[in-house]
């Protein structure tokens, strides 16, 4: 069985959100289905998309667990974004949480250092 994942994020302002997610994800959208959505392929068959839906903006909570946690967070910082929160759990797993301009939470998790 094959599964594709599309994780949606409601935003208020399209241009502001696209610019912020380009900085977070390190690239422009993979494709633009219409004038109110932008889609990034973050891994094969795994996508994050924004959609202008002001009434729902600010409520998303997504975490991407990555094997290159330290370099990923450093690359994001080099593009001008800093985590709103960084934490290490008792088992050593680390998480950096970023908040977009609408307050949506996008976290990066990684194994212990």
CSV table of N, CA and C in Angstrom, one decimal:
chain,number,residue,atom,x,y,z
A,1,UNK,N,0.8,-1.2,0.0
A,1,UNK,CA,0.0,0.0,0.0
A,1,UNK,C,0.9,1.2,0.0
A,2,UNK,N,0.5,2.2,-0.8
A,2,UNK,CA,1.3,3.5,-0.9
A,2,UNK,C,0.4,4.6,-0.2
A,3,UNK,N,1.1,5.4,0.6
A,3,UNK,CA,0.4,6.5,1.2
A,3,UNK,C,1.1,7.8,1.0
A,4,UNK,N,0.4,8.8,0.5
A,4,UNK,CA,0.9,10.2,0.4
A,4,UNK,C,0.3,11.0,1.5
A,5,UNK,N,1.1,11.9,2.1
A,5,UNK,CA,0.6,12.8,3.2
A,5,UNK,C,0.6,14.2,2.8
A,6,UNK,N,-0.5,14.9,3.0
A,6,UNK,CA,-0.7,16.3,2.8
A,6,UNK,C,-1.1,16.9,4.1
A,7,UNK,N,-0.2,17.7,4.7
A,7,UNK,CA,-0.5,18.3,6.0
A,7,UNK,C,-0.8,19.8,5.8
A,8,UNK,N,-2.0,20.2,6.0
A,8,UNK,CA,-2.5,21.5,5.7
A,8,UNK,C,-2.3,22.5,6.9
A,9,UNK,N,-2.1,23.8,6.5
A,9,UNK,CA,-1.9,24.9,7.4
A,9,UNK,C,-2.7,26.0,7.0
A,10,UNK,N,-3.7,26.5,7.8
A,10,UNK,CA,-4.5,27.6,7.4
A,10,UNK,C,-3.8,28.9,7.7
A,11,UNK,N,-3.8,29.8,6.8
A,11,UNK,CA,-3.1,31.1,7.0
A,11,UNK,C,-4.1,32.3,6.6
A,12,UNK,N,-3.7,33.5,7.1
A,12,UNK,CA,-4.5,34.6,6.7
A,12,UNK,C,-4.0,35.3,5.4
A,13,UNK,N,-2.7,35.5,5.3
A,13,UNK,CA,-2.2,36.3,4.2
A,13,UNK,C,-1.2,35.4,3.4
A,14,UNK,N,-1.6,35.2,2.1
A,14,UNK,CA,-0.9,34.3,1.3
A,14,UNK,C,0.6,34.7,1.1
A,15,UNK,N,0.8,35.9,0.7
A,15,UNK,CA,2.2,36.3,0.3
A,15,UNK,C,3.1,36.3,1.6
A,16,UNK,N,2.6,36.7,2.7
A,16,UNK,CA,3.4,36.6,3.9
A,16,UNK,C,3.7,35.2,4.3
A,17,UNK,N,2.7,34.3,4.2
A,17,UNK,CA,2.9,32.9,4.6
A,17,UNK,C,3.9,32.2,3.6
A,18,UNK,N,3.7,32.5,2.3
A,18,UNK,CA,4.7,31.8,1.4
A,18,UNK,C,6.1,32.3,1.7
A,19,UNK,N,6.3,33.5,1.9
A,19,UNK,CA,7.7,34.0,2.2
A,19,UNK,C,8.2,33.4,3.5
A,20,UNK,N,7.4,33.3,4.5
A,20,UNK,CA,7.9,32.7,5.8
A,20,UNK,C,8.2,31.2,5.6
A,21,UNK,N,7.3,30.4,4.9
A,21,UNK,CA,7.6,29.0,4.7
A,21,UNK,C,8.7,28.7,3.8
A,22,UNK,N,9.0,29.6,2.9
A,22,UNK,CA,10.2,29.5,2.0
A,22,UNK,C,11.4,29.6,2.9
A,23,UNK,N,11.4,30.5,3.9
A,23,UNK,CA,12.6,30.6,4.8
A,23,UNK,C,12.7,29.4,5.7
A,24,UNK,N,11.5,28.9,6.2
A,24,UNK,CA,11.6,27.8,7.1
A,24,UNK,C,12.0,26.5,6.3
A,25,UNK,N,11.5,26.3,5.2
A,25,UNK,CA,11.7,25.0,4.4
A,25,UNK,C,12.9,25.1,3.5
A,26,UNK,N,13.4,26.3,3.2
A,26,UNK,CA,14.6,26.5,2.4
A,26,UNK,C,14.4,26.4,0.9
A,27,UNK,N,13.2,26.6,0.5
A,27,UNK,CA,12.9,26.5,-1.0
A,27,UNK,C,11.5,27.1,-1.2
A,28,UNK,N,11.3,27.5,-2.5
A,28,UNK,CA,10.0,27.9,-2.9
A,28,UNK,C,9.1,26.7,-3.0
A,29,UNK,N,7.8,26.9,-3.1
A,29,UNK,CA,6.8,25.8,-3.2
A,29,UNK,C,7.1,24.9,-4.3
A,30,UNK,N,6.8,23.6,-4.1
A,30,UNK,CA,7.0,22.6,-5.2
A,30,UNK,C,5.9,22.8,-6.3
A,31,UNK,N,4.7,23.2,-5.9
A,31,UNK,CA,3.7,23.5,-6.9
A,31,UNK,C,2.6,24.4,-6.2
A,32,UNK,N,1.9,25.1,-7.1
A,32,UNK,CA,0.9,26.0,-6.7
A,32,UNK,C,-0.4,25.6,-7.3
A,33,UNK,N,-1.3,24.9,-6.6
A,33,UNK,CA,-2.5,24.4,-7.1
A,33,UNK,C,-3.5,25.4,-7.6
A,34,UNK,N,-3.5,26.6,-6.9
A,34,UNK,CA,-4.4,27.7,-7.3
A,34,UNK,C,-3.9,29.0,-6.6
A,35,UNK,N,-4.6,30.0,-6.6
A,35,UNK,CA,-4.2,31.3,-6.1
A,35,UNK,C,-4.2,31.4,-4.6
A,36,UNK,N,-4.7,30.4,-3.9
A,36,UNK,CA,-4.8,30.5,-2.4
A,36,UNK,C,-4.0,29.4,-1.7
A,37,UNK,N,-3.3,28.5,-2.5
A,37,UNK,CA,-2.6,27.4,-1.9
A,37,UNK,C,-1.2,27.4,-2.4
A,38,UNK,N,-0.2,26.9,-1.6
A,38,UNK,CA,1.1,26.6,-2.0
A,38,UNK,C,1.5,25.3,-1.3
A,39,UNK,N,2.2,24.5,-2.0
A,39,UNK,CA,2.6,23.1,-1.6
A,39,UNK,C,4.1,22.9,-1.6
A,40,UNK,N,4.7,22.4,-0.5
A,40,UNK,CA,6.1,22.0,-0.5
A,40,UNK,C,6.2,20.5,-0.3
A,41,UNK,N,7.0,19.8,-1.1
A,41,UNK,CA,7.2,18.4,-0.9
A,41,UNK,C,8.4,18.3,0.0
A,42,UNK,N,8.2,17.8,1.3
A,42,UNK,CA,9.3,17.8,2.2
A,42,UNK,C,10.1,16.5,2.2
A,43,UNK,N,9.5,15.5,1.6
A,43,UNK,CA,10.1,14.2,1.4
A,43,UNK,C,9.2,13.5,0.4
A,44,UNK,N,9.7,12.4,-0.2
A,44,UNK,CA,8.9,11.8,-1.2
A,44,UNK,C,7.5,11.4,-0.7
A,45,UNK,N,6.5,11.9,-1.4
A,45,UNK,CA,5.1,11.6,-1.1
A,45,UNK,C,4.7,12.2,0.2
A,46,UNK,N,5.4,13.2,0.7
A,46,UNK,CA,5.0,13.9,2.0
A,46,UNK,C,5.1,15.4,1.7
A,47,UNK,N,3.9,16.0,2.0
A,47,UNK,CA,3.8,17.4,1.6
A,47,UNK,C,3.3,18.3,2.8
A,48,UNK,N,3.7,19.5,2.8
A,48,UNK,CA,3.1,20.5,3.7
A,48,UNK,C,2.5,21.6,2.8
A,49,UNK,N,1.3,22.0,3.1
A,49,UNK,CA,0.7,23.0,2.2
A,49,UNK,C,0.0,24.1,3.1
A,50,UNK,N,0.1,25.3,2.6
A,50,UNK,CA,-0.7,26.4,3.2
A,50,UNK,C,-1.9,26.7,2.3
A,51,UNK,N,-2.9,27.2,3.0
A,51,UNK,CA,-4.2,27.6,2.3
A,51,UNK,C,-4.7,28.8,3.0
A,52,UNK,N,-5.1,29.8,2.2
A,52,UNK,CA,-5.8,30.9,2.8
A,52,UNK,C,-7.1,30.5,3.3
A,53,UNK,N,-7.2,30.5,4.6
A,53,UNK,CA,-8.5,30.2,5.3
A,53,UNK,C,-8.4,31.0,6.7
A,54,UNK,N,-8.7,32.3,6.6
A,54,UNK,CA,-8.5,33.2,7.7
A,54,UNK,C,-9.2,32.7,9.0
A,55,UNK,N,-10.4,32.1,8.8
A,55,UNK,CA,-11.2,31.7,10.0
A,55,UNK,C,-10.6,30.6,10.7
A,56,UNK,N,-9.6,29.9,10.1
A,56,UNK,CA,-9.0,28.7,10.8
A,56,UNK,C,-7.5,29.0,11.1
A,57,UNK,N,-7.0,30.1,10.7
A,57,UNK,CA,-5.5,30.4,10.8
A,57,UNK,C,-5.1,30.3,12.3
A,58,UNK,N,-3.8,29.8,12.4
A,58,UNK,CA,-3.2,29.9,13.8
A,58,UNK,C,-3.4,28.6,14.6
A,59,UNK,N,-4.0,27.6,14.1
A,59,UNK,CA,-4.4,26.4,14.9
A,59,UNK,C,-3.6,25.2,14.6
A,60,UNK,N,-2.7,25.2,13.6
A,60,UNK,CA,-2.0,24.0,13.2
A,60,UNK,C,-0.9,23.7,14.1
A,61,UNK,N,-0.6,22.4,14.3
A,61,UNK,CA,0.5,21.9,15.1
A,61,UNK,C,1.1,20.7,14.4
A,62,UNK,N,2.2,20.9,13.8
A,62,UNK,CA,2.9,19.8,13.0
A,62,UNK,C,4.3,19.7,13.5
A,63,UNK,N,4.8,18.5,13.6
A,63,UNK,CA,6.2,18.2,13.9
A,63,UNK,C,6.8,17.3,12.9
A,64,UNK,N,8.0,17.7,12.4
A,64,UNK,CA,8.7,16.9,11.4
A,64,UNK,C,9.9,16.3,12.2
A,65,UNK,N,10.1,15.0,12.2
A,65,UNK,CA,11.2,14.4,12.9
A,65,UNK,C,12.3,14.2,11.8
A,66,UNK,N,13.5,14.7,12.0
A,66,UNK,CA,14.5,14.7,11.0
A,66,UNK,C,15.8,14.1,11.6
A,67,UNK,N,16.6,13.4,10.7
A,67,UNK,CA,17.8,12.8,11.1
A,67,UNK,C,19.0,13.8,11.2
A,68,UNK,N,18.8,15.0,10.6
A,68,UNK,CA,19.8,16.0,10.5
A,68,UNK,C,19.4,17.2,11.4
A,69,UNK,N,18.9,17.0,12.6
A,69,UNK,CA,18.4,18.0,13.4
A,69,UNK,C,19.3,19.3,13.5
A,70,UNK,N,20.5,19.1,14.0
A,70,UNK,CA,21.4,20.2,14.2
A,70,UNK,C,21.7,21.0,13.0
A,71,UNK,N,22.0,20.4,11.9
A,71,UNK,CA,22.2,21.1,10.7
A,71,UNK,C,20.9,21.8,10.1
A,72,UNK,N,19.8,21.1,10.3
A,72,UNK,CA,18.5,21.7,9.8
A,72,UNK,C,18.2,23.0,10.6
A,73,UNK,N,18.4,22.9,11.9
A,73,UNK,CA,18.1,24.1,12.7
A,73,UNK,C,19.1,25.2,12.4
A,74,UNK,N,20.3,24.9,12.2
A,74,UNK,CA,21.3,25.9,11.8
A,74,UNK,C,21.0,26.5,10.5
A,75,UNK,N,20.6,25.7,9.5
A,75,UNK,CA,20.2,26.3,8.2
A,75,UNK,C,19.0,27.2,8.3
A,76,UNK,N,18.1,26.9,9.1
A,76,UNK,CA,16.9,27.7,9.3
A,76,UNK,C,17.3,29.0,9.9
A,77,UNK,N,18.2,28.9,10.9
A,77,UNK,CA,18.7,30.2,11.6
A,77,UNK,C,19.4,31.1,10.6
A,78,UNK,N,20.2,30.5,9.7
A,78,UNK,CA,20.9,31.2,8.7
A,78,UNK,C,20.0,32.0,7.8
A,79,UNK,N,18.7,31.5,7.6
A,79,UNK,CA,17.7,32.2,6.8
A,79,UNK,C,16.9,33.1,7.6
A,80,UNK,N,17.3,33.4,8.9
A,80,UNK,CA,16.7,34.4,9.7
A,80,UNK,C,15.6,34.0,10.6
A,81,UNK,N,15.3,32.7,10.8
A,81,UNK,CA,14.2,32.3,11.7
A,81,UNK,C,14.8,31.6,12.9
A,82,UNK,N,14.3,31.9,14.1
A,82,UNK,CA,14.7,31.3,15.3
A,82,UNK,C,13.5,30.6,15.9
A,83,UNK,N,13.8,29.5,16.6
A,83,UNK,CA,12.7,28.8,17.3
A,83,UNK,C,12.1,29.6,18.4
A,84,UNK,N,10.7,29.5,18.5
A,84,UNK,CA,10.0,30.2,19.6
A,84,UNK,C,10.3,29.4,20.9
A,85,UNK,N,10.6,28.1,20.7
A,85,UNK,CA,10.8,27.3,21.9
A,85,UNK,C,11.7,26.2,21.5
A,86,UNK,N,12.7,25.8,22.4
A,86,UNK,CA,13.6,24.7,22.2
A,86,UNK,C,13.5,23.9,23.5
A,87,UNK,N,13.5,22.6,23.3
A,87,UNK,CA,13.4,21.7,24.5
A,87,UNK,C,14.1,20.4,24.2
A,88,UNK,N,14.5,19.7,25.3
A,88,UNK,CA,15.0,18.4,25.3
A,88,UNK,C,14.2,17.6,26.3
A,89,UNK,N,13.6,16.5,25.8
A,89,UNK,CA,12.8,15.6,26.7
A,89,UNK,C,13.7,14.7,27.5
A,90,UNK,N,13.1,14.0,28.5
A,90,UNK,CA,13.9,13.1,29.4
A,90,UNK,C,14.6,12.0,28.6
A,91,UNK,N,14.1,11.6,27.5
A,91,UNK,CA,14.7,10.5,26.7
A,91,UNK,C,15.8,11.0,25.8
A,92,UNK,N,16.0,12.3,25.8
A,92,UNK,CA,17.1,12.9,25.0
A,92,UNK,C,16.6,13.5,23.6
A,93,UNK,N,15.4,13.2,23.3
A,93,UNK,CA,14.8,13.8,22.0
A,93,UNK,C,14.7,15.3,22.1
A,94,UNK,N,15.1,15.9,21.1
A,94,UNK,CA,15.1,17.4,21.0
A,94,UNK,C,14.0,17.9,20.1
A,95,UNK,N,13.5,19.1,20.4
A,95,UNK,CA,12.5,19.7,19.6
A,95,UNK,C,12.7,21.2,19.6
A,96,UNK,N,12.6,21.8,18.4
A,96,UNK,CA,12.6,23.2,18.1
A,96,UNK,C,11.3,23.6,17.5
A,97,UNK,N,10.6,24.5,18.2
A,97,UNK,CA,9.2,24.9,17.7
A,97,UNK,C,9.3,26.3,17.1
A,98,UNK,N,8.9,26.4,15.8
A,98,UNK,CA,8.8,27.7,15.1
A,98,UNK,C,7.3,28.1,15.1
A,99,UNK,N,7.0,29.3,15.1
A,99,UNK,CA,5.6,29.8,14.9
A,99,UNK,C,5.6,30.8,13.7
A,100,UNK,N,4.7,30.5,12.8
A,100,UNK,CA,4.5,31.3,11.6
A,100,UNK,C,3.8,32.6,12.0
A,101,UNK,N,3.7,33.6,11.1
A,101,UNK,CA,3.1,34.9,11.5
A,101,UNK,C,1.6,34.7,12.0
A,102,UNK,N,1.0,33.7,11.7
A,102,UNK,CA,-0.4,33.4,12.2
A,102,UNK,C,-0.4,32.7,13.6
A,103,UNK,N,0.7,32.2,14.0
A,103,UNK,CA,0.8,31.4,15.3
A,103,UNK,C,0.8,29.9,15.1
A,104,UNK,N,0.7,29.5,13.8
A,104,UNK,CA,0.8,28.0,13.6
A,104,UNK,C,2.1,27.5,14.1
A,105,UNK,N,2.1,26.3,14.7
A,105,UNK,CA,3.4,25.7,15.2
A,105,UNK,C,3.9,24.7,14.3
A,106,UNK,N,5.2,24.9,13.9
A,106,UNK,CA,5.9,23.9,13.1
A,106,UNK,C,7.1,23.5,13.9
A,107,UNK,N,7.2,22.3,14.3
A,107,UNK,CA,8.3,21.8,15.1
A,107,UNK,C,9.2,20.9,14.3
A,108,UNK,N,10.5,20.9,14.7
A,108,UNK,CA,11.4,19.9,14.2
A,108,UNK,C,11.9,19.1,15.4
A,109,UNK,N,11.8,17.8,15.3
A,109,UNK,CA,12.3,17.0,16.3
A,109,UNK,C,13.5,16.2,15.8
A,110,UNK,N,14.4,15.8,16.8
A,110,UNK,CA,15.6,15.0,16.4
A,110,UNK,C,16.0,14.2,17.6
A,111,UNK,N,16.7,13.1,17.3
A,111,UNK,CA,17.2,12.2,18.3
A,111,UNK,C,18.2,12.9,19.2
A,112,UNK,N,18.6,12.4,20.3
A,112,UNK,CA,19.5,13.0,21.2
A,112,UNK,C,20.9,13.2,20.5
A,113,UNK,N,21.6,14.2,20.9
A,113,UNK,CA,22.8,14.6,20.3
A,113,UNK,C,23.9,13.6,20.5
